[in-house]
PDB file of C-alpha atoms in Angstrom:
ATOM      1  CA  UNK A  23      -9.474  -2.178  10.552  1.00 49.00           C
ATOM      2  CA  UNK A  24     -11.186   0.943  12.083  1.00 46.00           C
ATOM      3  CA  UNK A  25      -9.907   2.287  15.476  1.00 40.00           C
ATOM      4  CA  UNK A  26     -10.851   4.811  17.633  1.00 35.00           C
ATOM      5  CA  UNK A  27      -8.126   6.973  19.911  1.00 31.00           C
ATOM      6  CA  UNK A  28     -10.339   7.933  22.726  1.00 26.00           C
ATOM      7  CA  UNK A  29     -11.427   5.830  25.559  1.00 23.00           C
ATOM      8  CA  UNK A  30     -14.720   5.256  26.574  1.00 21.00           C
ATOM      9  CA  UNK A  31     -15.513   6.278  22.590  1.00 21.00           C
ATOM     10  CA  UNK A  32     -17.920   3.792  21.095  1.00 22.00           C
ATOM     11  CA  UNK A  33     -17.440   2.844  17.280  1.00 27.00           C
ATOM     12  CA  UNK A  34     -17.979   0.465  14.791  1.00 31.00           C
ATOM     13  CA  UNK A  35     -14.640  -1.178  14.041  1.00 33.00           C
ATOM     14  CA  UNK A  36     -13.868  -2.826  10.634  1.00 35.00           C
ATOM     15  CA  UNK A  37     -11.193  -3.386   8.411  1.00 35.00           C
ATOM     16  CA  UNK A  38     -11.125  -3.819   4.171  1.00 38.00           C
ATOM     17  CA  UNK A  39      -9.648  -5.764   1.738  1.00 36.00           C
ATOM     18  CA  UNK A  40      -9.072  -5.495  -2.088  1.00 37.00           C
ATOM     19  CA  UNK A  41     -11.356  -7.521  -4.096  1.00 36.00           C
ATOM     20  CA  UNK A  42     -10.541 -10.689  -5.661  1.00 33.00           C
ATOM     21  CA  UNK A  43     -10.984 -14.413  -6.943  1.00 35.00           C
ATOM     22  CA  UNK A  44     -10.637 -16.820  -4.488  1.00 37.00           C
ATOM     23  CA  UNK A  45      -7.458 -17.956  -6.890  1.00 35.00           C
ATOM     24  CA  UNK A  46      -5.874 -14.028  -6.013  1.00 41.00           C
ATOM     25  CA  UNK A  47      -6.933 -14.122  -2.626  1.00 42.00           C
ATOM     26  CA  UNK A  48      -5.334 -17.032  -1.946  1.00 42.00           C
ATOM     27  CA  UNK A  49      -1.893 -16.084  -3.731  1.00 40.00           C
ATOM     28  CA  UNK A  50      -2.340 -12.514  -1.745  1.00 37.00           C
ATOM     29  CA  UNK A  51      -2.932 -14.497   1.545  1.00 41.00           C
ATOM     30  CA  UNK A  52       0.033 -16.537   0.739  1.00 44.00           C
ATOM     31  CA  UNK A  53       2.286 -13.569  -0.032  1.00 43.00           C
ATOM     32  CA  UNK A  54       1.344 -11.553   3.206  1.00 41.00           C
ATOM     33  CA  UNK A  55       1.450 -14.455   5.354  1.00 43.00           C
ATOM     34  CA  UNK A  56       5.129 -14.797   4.568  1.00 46.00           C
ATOM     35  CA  UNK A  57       6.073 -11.146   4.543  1.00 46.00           C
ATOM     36  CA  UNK A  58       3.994  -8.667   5.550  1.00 43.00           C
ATOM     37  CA  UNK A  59       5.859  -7.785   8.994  1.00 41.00           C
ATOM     38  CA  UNK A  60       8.539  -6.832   6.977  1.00 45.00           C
ATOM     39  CA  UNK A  61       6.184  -4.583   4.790  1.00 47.00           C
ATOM     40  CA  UNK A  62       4.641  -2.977   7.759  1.00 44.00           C
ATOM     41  CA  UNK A  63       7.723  -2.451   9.405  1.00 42.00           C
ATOM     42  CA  UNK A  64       8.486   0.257   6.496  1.00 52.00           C
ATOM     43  CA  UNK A  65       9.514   3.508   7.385  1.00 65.00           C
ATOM     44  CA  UNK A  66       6.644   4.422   5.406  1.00 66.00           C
ATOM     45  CA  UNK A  67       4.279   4.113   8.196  1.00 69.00           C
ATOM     46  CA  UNK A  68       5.656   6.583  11.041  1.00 76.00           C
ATOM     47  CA  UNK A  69       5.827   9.219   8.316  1.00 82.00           C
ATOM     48  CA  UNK A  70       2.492   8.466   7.356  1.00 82.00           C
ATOM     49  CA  UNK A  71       1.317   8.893  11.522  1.00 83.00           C
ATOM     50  CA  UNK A  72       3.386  11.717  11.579  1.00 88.00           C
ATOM     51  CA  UNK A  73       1.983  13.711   8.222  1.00 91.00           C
ATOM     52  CA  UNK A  74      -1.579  12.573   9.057  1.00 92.00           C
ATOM     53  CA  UNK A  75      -1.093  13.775  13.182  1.00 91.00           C
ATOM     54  CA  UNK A  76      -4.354  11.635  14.197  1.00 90.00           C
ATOM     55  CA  UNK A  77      -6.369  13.318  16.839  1.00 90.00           C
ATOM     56  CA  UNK A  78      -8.206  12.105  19.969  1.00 89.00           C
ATOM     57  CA  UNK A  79     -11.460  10.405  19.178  1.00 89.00           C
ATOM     58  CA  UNK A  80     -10.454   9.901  15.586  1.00 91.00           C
ATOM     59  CA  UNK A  81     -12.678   6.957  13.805  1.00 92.00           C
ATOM     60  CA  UNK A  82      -9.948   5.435  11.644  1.00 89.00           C
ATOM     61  CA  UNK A  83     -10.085   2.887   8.657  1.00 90.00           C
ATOM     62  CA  UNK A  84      -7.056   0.895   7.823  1.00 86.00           C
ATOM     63  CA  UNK A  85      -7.596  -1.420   4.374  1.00 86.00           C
ATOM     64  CA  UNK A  86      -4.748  -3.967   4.014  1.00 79.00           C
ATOM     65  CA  UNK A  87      -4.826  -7.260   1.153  1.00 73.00           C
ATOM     66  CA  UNK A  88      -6.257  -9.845   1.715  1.00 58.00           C
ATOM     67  CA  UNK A  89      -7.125 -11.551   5.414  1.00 38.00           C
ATOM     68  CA  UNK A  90      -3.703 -10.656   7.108  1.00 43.00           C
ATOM     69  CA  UNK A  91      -2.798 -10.505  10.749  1.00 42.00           C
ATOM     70  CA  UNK A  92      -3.012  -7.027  11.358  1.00 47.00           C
ATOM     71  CA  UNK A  93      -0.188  -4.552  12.541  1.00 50.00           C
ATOM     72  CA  UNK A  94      -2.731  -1.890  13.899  1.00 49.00           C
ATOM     73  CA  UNK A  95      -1.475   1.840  13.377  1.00 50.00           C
ATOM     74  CA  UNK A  96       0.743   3.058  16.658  1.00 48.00           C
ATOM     75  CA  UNK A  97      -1.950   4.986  18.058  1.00 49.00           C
ATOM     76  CA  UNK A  98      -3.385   4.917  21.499  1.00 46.00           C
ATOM     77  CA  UNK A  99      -6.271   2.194  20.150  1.00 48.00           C
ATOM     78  CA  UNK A 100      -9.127   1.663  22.605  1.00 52.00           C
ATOM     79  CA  UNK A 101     -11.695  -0.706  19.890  1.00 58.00           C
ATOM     80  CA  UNK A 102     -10.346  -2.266  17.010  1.00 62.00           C
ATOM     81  CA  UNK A 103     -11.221  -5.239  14.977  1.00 62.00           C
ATOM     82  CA  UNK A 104     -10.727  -6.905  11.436  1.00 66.00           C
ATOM     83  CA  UNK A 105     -13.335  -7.352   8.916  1.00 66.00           C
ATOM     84  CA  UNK A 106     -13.493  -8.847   5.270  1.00 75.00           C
ATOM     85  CA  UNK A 107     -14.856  -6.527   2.517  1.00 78.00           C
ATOM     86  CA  UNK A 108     -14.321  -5.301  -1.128  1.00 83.00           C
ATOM     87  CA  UNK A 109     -11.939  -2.479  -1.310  1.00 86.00           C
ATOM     88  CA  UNK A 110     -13.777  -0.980  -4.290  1.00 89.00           C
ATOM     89  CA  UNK A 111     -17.314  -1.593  -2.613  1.00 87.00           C
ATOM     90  CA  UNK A 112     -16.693  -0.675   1.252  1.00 89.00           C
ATOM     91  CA  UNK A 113     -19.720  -1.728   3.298  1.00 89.00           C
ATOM     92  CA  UNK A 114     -19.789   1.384   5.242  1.00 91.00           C
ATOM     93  CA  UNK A 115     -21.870   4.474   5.467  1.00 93.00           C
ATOM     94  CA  UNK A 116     -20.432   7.441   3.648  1.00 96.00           C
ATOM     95  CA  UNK A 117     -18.338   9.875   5.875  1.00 96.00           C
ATOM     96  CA  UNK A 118     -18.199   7.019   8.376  1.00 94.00           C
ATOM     97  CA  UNK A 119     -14.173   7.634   9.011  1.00 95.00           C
ATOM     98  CA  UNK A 120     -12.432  10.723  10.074  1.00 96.00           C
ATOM     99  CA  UNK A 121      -8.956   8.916   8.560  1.00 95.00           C
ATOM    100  CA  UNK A 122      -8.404   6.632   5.576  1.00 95.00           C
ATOM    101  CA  UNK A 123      -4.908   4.527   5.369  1.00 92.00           C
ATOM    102  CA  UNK A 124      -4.137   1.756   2.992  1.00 92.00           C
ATOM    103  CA  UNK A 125      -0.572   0.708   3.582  1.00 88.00           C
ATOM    104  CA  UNK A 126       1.588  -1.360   1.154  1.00 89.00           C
ATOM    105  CA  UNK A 127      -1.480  -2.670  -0.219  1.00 90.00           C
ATOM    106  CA  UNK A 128      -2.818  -1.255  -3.380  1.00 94.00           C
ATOM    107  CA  UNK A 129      -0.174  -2.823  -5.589  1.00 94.00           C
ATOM    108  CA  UNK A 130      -2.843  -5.685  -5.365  1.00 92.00           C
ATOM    109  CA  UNK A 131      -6.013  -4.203  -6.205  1.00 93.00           C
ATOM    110  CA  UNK A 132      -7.507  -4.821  -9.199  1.00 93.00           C
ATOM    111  CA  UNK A 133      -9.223  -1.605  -9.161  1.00 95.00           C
ATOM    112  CA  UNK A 134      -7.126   0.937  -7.450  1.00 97.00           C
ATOM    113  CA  UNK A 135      -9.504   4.527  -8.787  1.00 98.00           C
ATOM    114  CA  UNK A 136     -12.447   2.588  -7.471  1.00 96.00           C
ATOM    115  CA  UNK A 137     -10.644   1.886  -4.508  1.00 96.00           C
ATOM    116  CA  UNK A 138      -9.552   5.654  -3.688  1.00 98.00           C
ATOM    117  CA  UNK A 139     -13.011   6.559  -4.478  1.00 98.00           C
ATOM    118  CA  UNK A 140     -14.703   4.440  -1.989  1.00 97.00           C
ATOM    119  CA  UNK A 141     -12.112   5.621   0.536  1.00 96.00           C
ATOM    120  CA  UNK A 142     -13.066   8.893  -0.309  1.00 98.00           C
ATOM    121  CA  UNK A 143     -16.733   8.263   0.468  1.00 97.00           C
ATOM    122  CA  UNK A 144     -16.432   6.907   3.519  1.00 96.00           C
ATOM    123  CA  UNK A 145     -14.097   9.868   4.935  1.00 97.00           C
ATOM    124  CA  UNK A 146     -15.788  12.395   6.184  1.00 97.00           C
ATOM    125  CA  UNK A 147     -15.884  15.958   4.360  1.00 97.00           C
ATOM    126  CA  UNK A 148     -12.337  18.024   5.832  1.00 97.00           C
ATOM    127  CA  UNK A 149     -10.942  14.231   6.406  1.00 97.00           C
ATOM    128  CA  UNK A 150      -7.797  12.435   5.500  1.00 97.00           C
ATOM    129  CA  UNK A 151      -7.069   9.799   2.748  1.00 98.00           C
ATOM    130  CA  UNK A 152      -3.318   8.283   3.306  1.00 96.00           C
ATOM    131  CA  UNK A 153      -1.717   5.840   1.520  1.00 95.00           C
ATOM    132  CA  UNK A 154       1.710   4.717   1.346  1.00 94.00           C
ATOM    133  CA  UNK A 155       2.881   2.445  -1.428  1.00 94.00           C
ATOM    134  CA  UNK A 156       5.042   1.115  -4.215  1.00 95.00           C
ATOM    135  CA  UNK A 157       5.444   3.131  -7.100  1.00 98.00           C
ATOM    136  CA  UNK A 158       7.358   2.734 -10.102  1.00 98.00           C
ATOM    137  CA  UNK A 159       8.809   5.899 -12.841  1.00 98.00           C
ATOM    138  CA  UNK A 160       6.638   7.662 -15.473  1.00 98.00           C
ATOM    139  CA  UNK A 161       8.723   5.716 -17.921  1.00 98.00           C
ATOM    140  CA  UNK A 162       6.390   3.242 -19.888  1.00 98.00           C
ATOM    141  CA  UNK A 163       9.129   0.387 -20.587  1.00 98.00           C
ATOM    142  CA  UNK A 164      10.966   0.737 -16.932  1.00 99.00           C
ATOM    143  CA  UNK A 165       7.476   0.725 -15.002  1.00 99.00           C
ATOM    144  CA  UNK A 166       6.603  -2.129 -17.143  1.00 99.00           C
ATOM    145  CA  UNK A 167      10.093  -4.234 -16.122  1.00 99.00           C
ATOM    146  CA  UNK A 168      10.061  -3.074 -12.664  1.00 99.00           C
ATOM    147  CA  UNK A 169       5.947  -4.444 -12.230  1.00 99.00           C
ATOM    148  CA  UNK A 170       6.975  -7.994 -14.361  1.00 98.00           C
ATOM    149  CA  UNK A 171       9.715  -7.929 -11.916  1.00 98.00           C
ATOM    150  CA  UNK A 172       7.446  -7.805  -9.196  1.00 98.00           C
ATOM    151  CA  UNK A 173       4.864 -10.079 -10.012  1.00 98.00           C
ATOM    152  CA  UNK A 174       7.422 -12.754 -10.607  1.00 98.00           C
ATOM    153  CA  UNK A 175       8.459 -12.418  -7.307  1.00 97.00           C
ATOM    154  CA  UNK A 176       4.770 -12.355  -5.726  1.00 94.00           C
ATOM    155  CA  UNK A 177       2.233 -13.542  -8.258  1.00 94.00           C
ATOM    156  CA  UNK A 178      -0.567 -12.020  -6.137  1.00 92.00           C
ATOM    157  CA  UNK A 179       1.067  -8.721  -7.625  1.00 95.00           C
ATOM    158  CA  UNK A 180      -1.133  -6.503  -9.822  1.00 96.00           C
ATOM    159  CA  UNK A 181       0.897  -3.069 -10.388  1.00 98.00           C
ATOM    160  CA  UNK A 182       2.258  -0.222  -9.293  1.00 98.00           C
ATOM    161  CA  UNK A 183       1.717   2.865 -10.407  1.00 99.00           C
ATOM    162  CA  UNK A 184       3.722   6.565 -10.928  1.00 99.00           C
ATOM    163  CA  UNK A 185       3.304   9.289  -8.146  1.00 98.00           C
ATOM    164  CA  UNK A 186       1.327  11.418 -11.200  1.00 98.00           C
ATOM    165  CA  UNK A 187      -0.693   8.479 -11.122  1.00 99.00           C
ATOM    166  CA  UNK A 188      -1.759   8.469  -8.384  1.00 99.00           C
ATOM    167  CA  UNK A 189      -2.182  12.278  -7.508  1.00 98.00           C
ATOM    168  CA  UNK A 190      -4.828  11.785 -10.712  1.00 98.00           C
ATOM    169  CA  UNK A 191      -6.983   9.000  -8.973  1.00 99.00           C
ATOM    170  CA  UNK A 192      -7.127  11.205  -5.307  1.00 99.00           C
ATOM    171  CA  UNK A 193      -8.294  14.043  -7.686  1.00 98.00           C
ATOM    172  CA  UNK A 194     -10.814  12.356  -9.385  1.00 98.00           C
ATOM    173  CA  UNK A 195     -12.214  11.151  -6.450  1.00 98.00           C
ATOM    174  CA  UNK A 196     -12.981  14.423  -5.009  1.00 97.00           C
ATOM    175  CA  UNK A 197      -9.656  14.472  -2.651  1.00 98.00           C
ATOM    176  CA  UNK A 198      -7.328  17.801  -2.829  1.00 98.00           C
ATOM    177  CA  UNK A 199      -4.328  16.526  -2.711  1.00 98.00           C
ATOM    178  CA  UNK A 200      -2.031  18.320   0.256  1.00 98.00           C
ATOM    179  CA  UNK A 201       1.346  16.273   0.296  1.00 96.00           C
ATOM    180  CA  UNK A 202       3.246  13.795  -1.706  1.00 96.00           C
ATOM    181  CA  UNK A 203       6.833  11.969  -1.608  1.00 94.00           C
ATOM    182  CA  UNK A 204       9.187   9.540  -2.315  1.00 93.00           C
ATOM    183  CA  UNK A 205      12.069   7.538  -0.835  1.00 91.00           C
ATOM    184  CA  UNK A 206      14.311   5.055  -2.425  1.00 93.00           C
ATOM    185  CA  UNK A 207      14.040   1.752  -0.519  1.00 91.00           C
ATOM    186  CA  UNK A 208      17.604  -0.233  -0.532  1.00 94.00           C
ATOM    187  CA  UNK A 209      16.995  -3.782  -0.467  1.00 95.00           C
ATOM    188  CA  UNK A 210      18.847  -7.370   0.010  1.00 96.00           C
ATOM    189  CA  UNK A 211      18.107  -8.961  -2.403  1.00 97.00           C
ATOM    190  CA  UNK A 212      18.301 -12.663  -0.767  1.00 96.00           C
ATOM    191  CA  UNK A 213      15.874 -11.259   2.048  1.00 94.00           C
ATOM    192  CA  UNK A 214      13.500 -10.395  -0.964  1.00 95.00           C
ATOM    193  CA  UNK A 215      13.117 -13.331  -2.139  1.00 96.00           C
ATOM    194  CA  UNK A 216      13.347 -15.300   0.938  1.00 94.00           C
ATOM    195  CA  UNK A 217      10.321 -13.416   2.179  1.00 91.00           C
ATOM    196  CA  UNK A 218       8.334 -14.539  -0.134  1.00 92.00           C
ATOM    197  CA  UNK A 219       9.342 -17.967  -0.696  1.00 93.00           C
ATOM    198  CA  UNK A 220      10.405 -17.897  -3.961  1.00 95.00           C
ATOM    199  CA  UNK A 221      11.249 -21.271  -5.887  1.00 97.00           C
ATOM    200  CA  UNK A 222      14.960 -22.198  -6.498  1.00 97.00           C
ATOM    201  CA  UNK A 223      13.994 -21.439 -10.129  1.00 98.00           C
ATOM    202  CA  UNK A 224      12.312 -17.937 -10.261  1.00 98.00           C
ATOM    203  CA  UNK A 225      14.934 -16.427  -7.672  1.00 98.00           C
ATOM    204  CA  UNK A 226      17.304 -17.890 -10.716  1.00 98.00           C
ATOM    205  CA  UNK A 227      14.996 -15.543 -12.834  1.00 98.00           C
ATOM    206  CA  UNK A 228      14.608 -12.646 -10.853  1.00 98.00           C
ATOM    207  CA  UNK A 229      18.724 -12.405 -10.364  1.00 98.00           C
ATOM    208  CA  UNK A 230      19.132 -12.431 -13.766  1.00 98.00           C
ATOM    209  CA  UNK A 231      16.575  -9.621 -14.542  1.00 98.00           C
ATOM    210  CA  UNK A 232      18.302  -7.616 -12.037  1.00 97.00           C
ATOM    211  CA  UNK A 233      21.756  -7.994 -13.468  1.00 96.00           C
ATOM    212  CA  UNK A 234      21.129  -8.113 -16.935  1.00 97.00           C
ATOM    213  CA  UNK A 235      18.191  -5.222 -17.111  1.00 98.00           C
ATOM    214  CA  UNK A 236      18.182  -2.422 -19.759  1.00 98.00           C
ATOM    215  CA  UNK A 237      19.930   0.767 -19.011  1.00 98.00           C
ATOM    216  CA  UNK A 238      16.653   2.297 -18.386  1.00 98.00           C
ATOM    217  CA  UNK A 239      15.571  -0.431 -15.450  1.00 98.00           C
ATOM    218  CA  UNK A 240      19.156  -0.589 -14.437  1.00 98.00           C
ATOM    219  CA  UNK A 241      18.945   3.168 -13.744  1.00 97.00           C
ATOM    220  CA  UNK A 242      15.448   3.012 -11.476  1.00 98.00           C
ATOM    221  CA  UNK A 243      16.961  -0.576  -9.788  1.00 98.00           C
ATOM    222  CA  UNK A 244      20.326   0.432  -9.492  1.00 97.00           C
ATOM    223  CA  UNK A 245      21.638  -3.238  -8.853  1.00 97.00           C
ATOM    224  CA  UNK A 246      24.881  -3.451  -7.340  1.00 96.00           C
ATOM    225  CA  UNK A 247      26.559  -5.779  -5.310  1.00 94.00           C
ATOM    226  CA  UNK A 248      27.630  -5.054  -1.556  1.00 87.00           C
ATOM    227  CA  UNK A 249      29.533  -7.175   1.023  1.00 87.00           C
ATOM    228  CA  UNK A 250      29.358 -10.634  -1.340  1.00 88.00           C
ATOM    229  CA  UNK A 251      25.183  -9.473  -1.408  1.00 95.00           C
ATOM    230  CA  UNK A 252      23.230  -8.371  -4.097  1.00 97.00           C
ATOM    231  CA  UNK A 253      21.403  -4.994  -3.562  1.00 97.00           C
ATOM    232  CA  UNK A 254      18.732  -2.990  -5.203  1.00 98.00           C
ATOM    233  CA  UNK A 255      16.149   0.168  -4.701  1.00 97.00           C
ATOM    234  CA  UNK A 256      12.639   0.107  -5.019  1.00 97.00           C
ATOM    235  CA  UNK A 257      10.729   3.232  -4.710  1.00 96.00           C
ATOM    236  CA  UNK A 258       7.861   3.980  -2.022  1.00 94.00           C
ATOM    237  CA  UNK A 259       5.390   7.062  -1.967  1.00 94.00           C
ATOM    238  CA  UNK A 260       3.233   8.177   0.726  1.00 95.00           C
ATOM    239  CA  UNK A 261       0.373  10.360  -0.553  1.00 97.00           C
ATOM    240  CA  UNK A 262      -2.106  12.121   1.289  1.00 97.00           C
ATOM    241  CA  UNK A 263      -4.969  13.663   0.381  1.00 98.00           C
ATOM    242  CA  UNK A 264      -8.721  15.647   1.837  1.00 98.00           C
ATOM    243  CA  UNK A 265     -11.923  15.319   1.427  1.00 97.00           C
ATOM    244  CA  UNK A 266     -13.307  18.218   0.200  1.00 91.00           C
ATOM    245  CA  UNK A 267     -16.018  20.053   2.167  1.00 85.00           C
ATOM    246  CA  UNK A 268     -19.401  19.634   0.386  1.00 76.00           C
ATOM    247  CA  UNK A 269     -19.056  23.940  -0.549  1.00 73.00           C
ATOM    248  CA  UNK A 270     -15.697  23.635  -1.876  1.00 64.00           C
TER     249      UNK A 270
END
């Protein structure tokens, strides 16, 4: 979804989505149609506005999965509009965008360096790449619990990825990267799954692999039980990144 922030400014608005058989894009549909107010509701994206500071007359492009109802980015939007297109093969010129966001998305790309390098392409040279998303540790084994845990819940799930991770695709796309964190999410664990609409059987699952992890997923989880509710942490990044002038 592409917006622009001054009136009377004309623009071409569009909006992206990760590639995918129709099999994925269906399960991805499926999975945002049942909780993706929640997702954009994330703290994530005000401190995402706020480290980006989008300026008057901004051209913006927001890519989210999959053909979503979209939560448009609090800005003072005069055009916007929603369009469906291959996150690793953007139909837009290159430097079309002064601003790049993918929010709470790329956990369901198949191709998440081709992704940040067409989002690098289409920002313009000084621009901003931003994305905010699920990210697991460096660990091999606990990444690799903490993504099966994942995809059981939402089988449209690909992975998540570590912050170095990540910092290493905006570099090889030509972004420097200016800004990175992390903040543990604590979450209820009932909502989780009732969000997406787990069966009886895999929320049977998913409890278990929550209370019986390994020490090393117990410690990036931290599963705990609070008020007769089960609770647990998840980790979110926000990383942003420039495009680097054409001298540099």
């Amino acid at each position: 979804m592409s917006h622009t922030l001054t009136p009377n400014v004309t623009c071409t608005p569009c909006a992206a989505v990760p590639q995918c058989t129709s099999m994925n894009q269906a399960l991805i549909q499926a999975q945002f149609d049942h909780h993706t107010g929640a997702e954009s509701a994330s703290a994530s994206l005000s401190r995402l506005l706020a480290l980006c500071s989008p300026q008057p007359g901004w051209r913006t492009l927001d890519i989210v999965a999959a053909m979503v109802a979209p939560r448009p980015l609090a800005l003072a939007i005069t055009q916007s509009a929603l369009a469906l297109a291959d996150a690793a093969a953007l139909p837009f010129a290159a430097e079309a965008f002064d601003l790049v966001t993918c929010r709470l998305s790329a956990h369901h790309f198949p191709d998440v360096a081709a992704a940040v390098r067409e989002m690098a392409r289409v920002c313009r040279p000084g621009g901003l790449v931003a994305i905010a998303d699920h990210i697991v540790p460096v660990h091999g084994p606990t990444a690799r619990y903490i993504n099966a845990f994942e995809k059981l819940r939402d089988p449209a799930h690909v992975r998540c990825y570590a912050l170095p991770d990540w910092a290493g695709f905006f570099v090889a796309a030509g972004l420097e990267v200016l800004h990175t964190e992390e903040a543990r999410q604590t979450l209820n664990f009932g909502e989780w799954v009732s969000r997406a609409k787990v069966s009886a059987a895999d929320r049977i699952r998913l409890e278990v692999l929550l209370r019986q992890a390994p020490a090393y997923a117990r410690e990036a989880l931290t599963p705990g039980d609070e008020g007769g509710r089960i609770r647990f942490n998840l980790t979110e990044a926000v990383v942003i990144g420039r495009r680097r002038e054409a001298t540099e």
